Amino acid sequence: MPPLASLQLRRLLLRSRSLSFTSSSPIHPLPLFPRQPSSHFHSRNPFTSSSLFITRHFSSETQTQTQTDPVAHSISSELLKEPDSDPLSVSQRLHLSFSHVIPTPNLILQTLNLSPEAGRTVLGFHQWLSSNPQFSHTDDTLSYFVDYFGRRNDFKATHDLLSGPAAASAGPKTLVSAIDRLVRAGRSNQAVQFFERMERDYGLKRDRGSLKVVVEKLCSKGFASYAEKMVKDLAREFFPNAATCDLLIGGWCVDGKLDEARRLAGEMHRGGFELGVGAYNAMLDCVCRLCREKDPFRLHSEAEKVLVEMEYRGVPRNVETFNVLIANLCKIRKTEDALGLFRSMGEWGCYPNETTFLVLIRSLYQAARLEEGDEMIDRMRSAGYGEFLDKKAYYHLLKILCGIERVDHALSVFDMMKADGCEPGVKTYDLLMGKLGAHNRVDRANALFNEARSRGLPVVLQEYAVDPRYLKKKKKVVKGEKKRETLPEKMARKRSRLKQIRLSFVKKPKRAAARRV
């Protein structure tokens, strides 16, 4: 088959070209926004050069959503029947009604997702599972319950759950769920205390891996001060490595404290550690974010300082480095500079990934450069990242197009979404129907409503307020106003009136009487 042979030949050429480029010469510092890049890698049109992308296997097929188990619906309705009932009574009711059911992890997850308002009655569901001889808890199923109670900020129930007999099945996933929920709830101090007593109270192993989980979760939400104090207190037991220090620097950057990140980076250099590319990317993102908030005109110079330091330390750029720069440039509406960086990625041996494409597509649509945005979507598919154009990504694109009042193009992207195999949801239909209603295009909105109903979606037709700009304006009938007469017109009118008066005094001749026969 000729297409297959040409595709494999293209892959081999791309691979050999990238290897020869990266191994031919050392990396030299280039400007952040190159004005005259090499002609071998540069093209004026950013969407015509196919040598910048590695071809990946492309598939537009999306995974079909699993249907909800009717047994999960029945158990959920039983849990929601009396939310304030005792867990023991709930367990007894479930034992009477569902003794024939063999629980599975998928059934448990669906039941918990369908019962967000069940509350403590879920403990009765857990007791029923524990008493079932055909079921035994695993790390996965226990993490489902920890996630459920964590979403409700009911950490007392989490403690009761992990203190019971099922705690013997707790493992890494349960630990990740417990720490993640504590940190997302803003309880950083409790997360640190959980790590200190988890081996004694819950039987969870306390090692370097679990320490990394806690530090990573704390730093991801900006609680770097707690994470750094925790690492220093446990330094005799678990001596920190370079990866832990990179996480701490990233945590300070998430919190927006660049001085603390640089202070910790200096301590690492003095201690003999080398900063990784992740730490530099975090500092670069922090610098760009602070510049966007305080002085966007300094973003170029400050970002250049971080890139120069990376070159001095011998840390090469990667695709995340370019993604950070492109995303921050797009946020200050410098789309052309972002496209310039996009073109220069191949000069550093980097290739765009799905994040690069999605950020640029959103920025191009935001700038009303619709044709270039469509071409970037085509480039994303040809590069093999079409699978990341899912329902969520398309919804964000439609939201941008509706926000800039490009409804016709939003409808074309909507058709593109359905052609790719993505099933639109209720939010997508509501967004388009609302915007069409605002544009006074009721017929098209009704067609979308009927289409959504035919797909089985619970769409509700509403009364949408029409934008005054798109209302049909009624023609105003202007009454004739009396114009001011000129002197000649006034004199002519007077002469005409005087003539009428004179003639009124003239005796009119009488008609001759008709002759009598």
PDB file of N, CA, C and O in Angstrom, residues 198-234:
ATOM      1  N   MET A 198      -0.232   7.869  60.397  1.00  0.00           N
ATOM      2  CA  MET A 198      -0.966   6.925  59.548  1.00  0.00           C
ATOM      3  C   MET A 198      -0.486   5.488  59.736  1.00  0.00           C
ATOM      4  O   MET A 198      -1.270   4.544  59.624  1.00  0.00           O
ATOM      5  N   GLU A 199       0.797   5.302  60.049  1.00  0.00           N
ATOM      6  CA  GLU A 199       1.284   3.932  60.245  1.00  0.00           C
ATOM      7  C   GLU A 199       0.789   3.367  61.569  1.00  0.00           C
ATOM      8  O   GLU A 199       0.477   2.169  61.670  1.00  0.00           O
ATOM      9  N   ARG A 200       0.677   4.223  62.559  1.00  0.00           N
ATOM     10  CA  ARG A 200       0.234   3.766  63.873  1.00  0.00           C
ATOM     11  C   ARG A 200      -1.285   3.569  63.918  1.00  0.00           C
ATOM     12  O   ARG A 200      -1.769   2.584  64.496  1.00  0.00           O
ATOM     13  N   ASP A 201      -2.047   4.473  63.318  1.00  0.00           N
ATOM     14  CA  ASP A 201      -3.507   4.423  63.427  1.00  0.00           C
ATOM     15  C   ASP A 201      -4.177   3.635  62.307  1.00  0.00           C
ATOM     16  O   ASP A 201      -5.198   2.974  62.548  1.00  0.00           O
ATOM     17  N   TYR A 202      -3.636   3.703  61.087  1.00  0.00           N
ATOM     18  CA  TYR A 202      -4.324   3.111  59.950  1.00  0.00           C
ATOM     19  C   TYR A 202      -3.548   1.984  59.286  1.00  0.00           C
ATOM     20  O   TYR A 202      -4.075   1.347  58.358  1.00  0.00           O
ATOM     21  N   GLY A 203      -2.335   1.753  59.682  1.00  0.00           N
ATOM     22  CA  GLY A 203      -1.552   0.676  59.094  1.00  0.00           C
ATOM     23  C   GLY A 203      -0.980   0.987  57.731  1.00  0.00           C
ATOM     24  O   GLY A 203      -0.524   0.076  57.037  1.00  0.00           O
ATOM     25  N   LEU A 204      -0.990   2.247  57.322  1.00  0.00           N
ATOM     26  CA  LEU A 204      -0.404   2.640  56.046  1.00  0.00           C
ATOM     27  C   LEU A 204       1.104   2.778  56.183  1.00  0.00           C
ATOM     28  O   LEU A 204       1.603   3.333  57.178  1.00  0.00           O
ATOM     29  N   LYS A 205       1.826   2.308  55.184  1.00  0.00           N
ATOM     30  CA  LYS A 205       3.277   2.314  55.244  1.00  0.00           C
ATOM     31  C   LYS A 205       3.817   3.731  55.127  1.00  0.00           C
ATOM     32  O   LYS A 205       3.409   4.500  54.258  1.00  0.00           O
ATOM     33  N   ARG A 206       4.755   4.049  55.993  1.00  0.00           N
ATOM     34  CA  ARG A 206       5.357   5.385  56.036  1.00  0.00           C
ATOM     35  C   ARG A 206       6.774   5.291  55.484  1.00  0.00           C
ATOM     36  O   ARG A 206       7.712   4.915  56.171  1.00  0.00           O
ATOM     37  N   ASP A 207       6.918   5.660  54.197  1.00  0.00           N
ATOM     38  CA  ASP A 207       8.215   5.551  53.548  1.00  0.00           C
ATOM     39  C   ASP A 207       8.442   6.773  52.674  1.00  0.00           C
ATOM     40  O   ASP A 207       7.673   7.756  52.705  1.00  0.00           O
ATOM     41  N   ARG A 208       9.488   6.711  51.873  1.00  0.00           N
ATOM     42  CA  ARG A 208       9.825   7.853  51.020  1.00  0.00           C
ATOM     43  C   ARG A 208       8.749   8.110  49.957  1.00  0.00           C
ATOM     44  O   ARG A 208       8.464   9.252  49.612  1.00  0.00           O
ATOM     45  N   GLY A 209       8.142   7.035  49.447  1.00  0.00           N
ATOM     46  CA  GLY A 209       7.088   7.207  48.450  1.00  0.00           C
ATOM     47  C   GLY A 209       5.870   7.927  49.010  1.00  0.00           C
ATOM     48  O   GLY A 209       5.302   8.813  48.353  1.00  0.00           O
ATOM     49  N   SER A 210       5.445   7.544  50.224  1.00  0.00           N
ATOM     50  CA  SER A 210       4.298   8.231  50.830  1.00  0.00           C
ATOM     51  C   SER A 210       4.639   9.674  51.185  1.00  0.00           C
ATOM     52  O   SER A 210       3.786  10.568  51.085  1.00  0.00           O
ATOM     53  N   LEU A 211       5.903   9.926  51.569  1.00  0.00           N
ATOM     54  CA  LEU A 211       6.323  11.301  51.835  1.00  0.00           C
ATOM     55  C   LEU A 211       6.250  12.143  50.559  1.00  0.00           C
ATOM     56  O   LEU A 211       5.804  13.310  50.590  1.00  0.00           O
ATOM     57  N   LYS A 212       6.651  11.561  49.450  1.00  0.00           N
ATOM     58  CA  LYS A 212       6.586  12.297  48.185  1.00  0.00           C
ATOM     59  C   LYS A 212       5.146  12.632  47.818  1.00  0.00           C
ATOM     60  O   LYS A 212       4.854  13.717  47.283  1.00  0.00           O
ATOM     61  N   VAL A 213       4.210  11.702  48.111  1.00  0.00           N
ATOM     62  CA  VAL A 213       2.795  11.964  47.827  1.00  0.00           C
ATOM     63  C   VAL A 213       2.309  13.167  48.612  1.00  0.00           C
ATOM     64  O   VAL A 213       1.648  14.070  48.075  1.00  0.00           O
ATOM     65  N   VAL A 214       2.639  13.219  49.908  1.00  0.00           N
ATOM     66  CA  VAL A 214       2.179  14.326  50.750  1.00  0.00           C
ATOM     67  C   VAL A 214       2.799  15.641  50.292  1.00  0.00           C
ATOM     68  O   VAL A 214       2.119  16.666  50.172  1.00  0.00           O
ATOM     69  N   VAL A 215       4.101  15.629  50.007  1.00  0.00           N
ATOM     70  CA  VAL A 215       4.788  16.859  49.574  1.00  0.00           C
ATOM     71  C   VAL A 215       4.227  17.334  48.245  1.00  0.00           C
ATOM     72  O   VAL A 215       3.990  18.539  48.039  1.00  0.00           O
ATOM     73  N   GLU A 216       3.979  16.400  47.343  1.00  0.00           N
ATOM     74  CA  GLU A 216       3.457  16.779  46.021  1.00  0.00           C
ATOM     75  C   GLU A 216       2.069  17.390  46.126  1.00  0.00           C
ATOM     76  O   GLU A 216       1.764  18.398  45.477  1.00  0.00           O
ATOM     77  N   LYS A 217       1.205  16.803  46.950  1.00  0.00           N
ATOM     78  CA  LYS A 217      -0.144  17.339  47.105  1.00  0.00           C
ATOM     79  C   LYS A 217      -0.120  18.708  47.779  1.00  0.00           C
ATOM     80  O   LYS A 217      -0.862  19.623  47.382  1.00  0.00           O
ATOM     81  N   LEU A 218       0.716  18.868  48.780  1.00  0.00           N
ATOM     82  CA  LEU A 218       0.802  20.163  49.456  1.00  0.00           C
ATOM     83  C   LEU A 218       1.323  21.243  48.506  1.00  0.00           C
ATOM     84  O   LEU A 218       0.809  22.367  48.474  1.00  0.00           O
ATOM     85  N   CYS A 219       2.339  20.914  47.730  1.00  0.00           N
ATOM     86  CA  CYS A 219       2.929  21.905  46.827  1.00  0.00           C
ATOM     87  C   CYS A 219       2.008  22.237  45.661  1.00  0.00           C
ATOM     88  O   CYS A 219       2.027  23.359  45.148  1.00  0.00           O
ATOM     89  N   SER A 220       1.191  21.282  45.241  1.00  0.00           N
ATOM     90  CA  SER A 220       0.295  21.551  44.110  1.00  0.00           C
ATOM     91  C   SER A 220      -0.756  22.592  44.451  1.00  0.00           C
ATOM     92  O   SER A 220      -1.291  23.262  43.554  1.00  0.00           O
ATOM     93  N   LYS A 221      -1.069  22.758  45.732  1.00  0.00           N
ATOM     94  CA  LYS A 221      -2.046  23.755  46.164  1.00  0.00           C
ATOM     95  C   LYS A 221      -1.407  24.972  46.829  1.00  0.00           C
ATOM     96  O   LYS A 221      -2.120  25.809  47.400  1.00  0.00           O
ATOM     97  N   GLY A 222      -0.069  25.070  46.783  1.00  0.00           N
ATOM     98  CA  GLY A 222       0.605  26.260  47.288  1.00  0.00           C
ATOM     99  C   GLY A 222       0.941  26.234  48.756  1.00  0.00           C
ATOM    100  O   GLY A 222       1.309  27.283  49.315  1.00  0.00           O
ATOM    101  N   PHE A 223       0.856  25.074  49.416  1.00  0.00           N
ATOM    102  CA  PHE A 223       1.215  24.978  50.830  1.00  0.00           C
ATOM    103  C   PHE A 223       2.686  24.576  50.961  1.00  0.00           C
ATOM    104  O   PHE A 223       3.030  23.593  51.621  1.00  0.00           O
ATOM    105  N   ALA A 224       3.561  25.361  50.343  1.00  0.00           N
ATOM    106  CA  ALA A 224       4.977  25.007  50.319  1.00  0.00           C
ATOM    107  C   ALA A 224       5.621  25.164  51.689  1.00  0.00           C
ATOM    108  O   ALA A 224       6.578  24.444  52.009  1.00  0.00           O
ATOM    109  N   SER A 225       5.158  26.097  52.511  1.00  0.00           N
ATOM    110  CA  SER A 225       5.763  26.296  53.829  1.00  0.00           C
ATOM    111  C   SER A 225       5.585  25.056  54.700  1.00  0.00           C
ATOM    112  O   SER A 225       6.513  24.624  55.401  1.00  0.00           O
ATOM    113  N   TYR A 226       4.381  24.454  54.660  1.00  0.00           N
ATOM    114  CA  TYR A 226       4.150  23.223  55.432  1.00  0.00           C
ATOM    115  C   TYR A 226       4.984  22.077  54.875  1.00  0.00           C
ATOM    116  O   TYR A 226       5.544  21.273  55.645  1.00  0.00           O
ATOM    117  N   ALA A 227       5.065  21.993  53.540  1.00  0.00           N
ATOM    118  CA  ALA A 227       5.828  20.907  52.931  1.00  0.00           C
ATOM    119  C   ALA A 227       7.317  21.032  53.255  1.00  0.00           C
ATOM    120  O   ALA A 227       7.978  20.031  53.591  1.00  0.00           O
ATOM    121  N   GLU A 228       7.870  22.254  53.179  1.00  0.00           N
ATOM    122  CA  GLU A 228       9.295  22.423  53.451  1.00  0.00           C
ATOM    123  C   GLU A 228       9.618  22.128  54.916  1.00  0.00           C
ATOM    124  O   GLU A 228      10.638  21.486  55.221  1.00  0.00           O
ATOM    125  N   LYS A 229       8.772  22.576  55.835  1.00  0.00           N
ATOM    126  CA  LYS A 229       9.000  22.286  57.256  1.00  0.00           C
ATOM    127  C   LYS A 229       8.930  20.788  57.514  1.00  0.00           C
ATOM    128  O   LYS A 229       9.724  20.233  58.291  1.00  0.00           O
ATOM    129  N   MET A 230       7.994  20.122  56.838  1.00  0.00           N
ATOM    130  CA  MET A 230       7.850  18.680  56.999  1.00  0.00           C
ATOM    131  C   MET A 230       9.085  17.950  56.490  1.00  0.00           C
ATOM    132  O   MET A 230       9.596  17.010  57.130  1.00  0.00           O
ATOM    133  N   VAL A 231       9.604  18.373  55.337  1.00  0.00           N
ATOM    134  CA  VAL A 231      10.790  17.731  54.764  1.00  0.00           C
ATOM    135  C   VAL A 231      12.003  17.945  55.660  1.00  0.00           C
ATOM    136  O   VAL A 231      12.803  17.026  55.894  1.00  0.00           O
ATOM    137  N   LYS A 232      12.160  19.151  56.203  1.00  0.00           N
ATOM    138  CA  LYS A 232      13.297  19.432  57.071  1.00  0.00           C
ATOM    139  C   LYS A 232      13.213  18.669  58.390  1.00  0.00           C
ATOM    140  O   LYS A 232      14.229  18.203  58.916  1.00  0.00           O
ATOM    141  N   ASP A 233      11.992  18.520  58.921  1.00  0.00           N
ATOM    142  CA  ASP A 233      11.844  17.779  60.176  1.00  0.00           C
ATOM    143  C   ASP A 233      12.145  16.292  60.001  1.00  0.00           C
ATOM    144  O   ASP A 233      12.600  15.624  60.941  1.00  0.00           O
ATOM    145  N   LEU A 234      11.875  15.771  58.798  1.00  0.00           N
ATOM    146  CA  LEU A 234      12.085  14.341  58.541  1.00  0.00           C
ATOM    147  C   LEU A 234      13.380  14.078  57.773  1.00  0.00           C
ATOM    148  O   LEU A 234      13.552  13.002  57.215  1.00  0.00           O
TER     149      LEU A 234
END
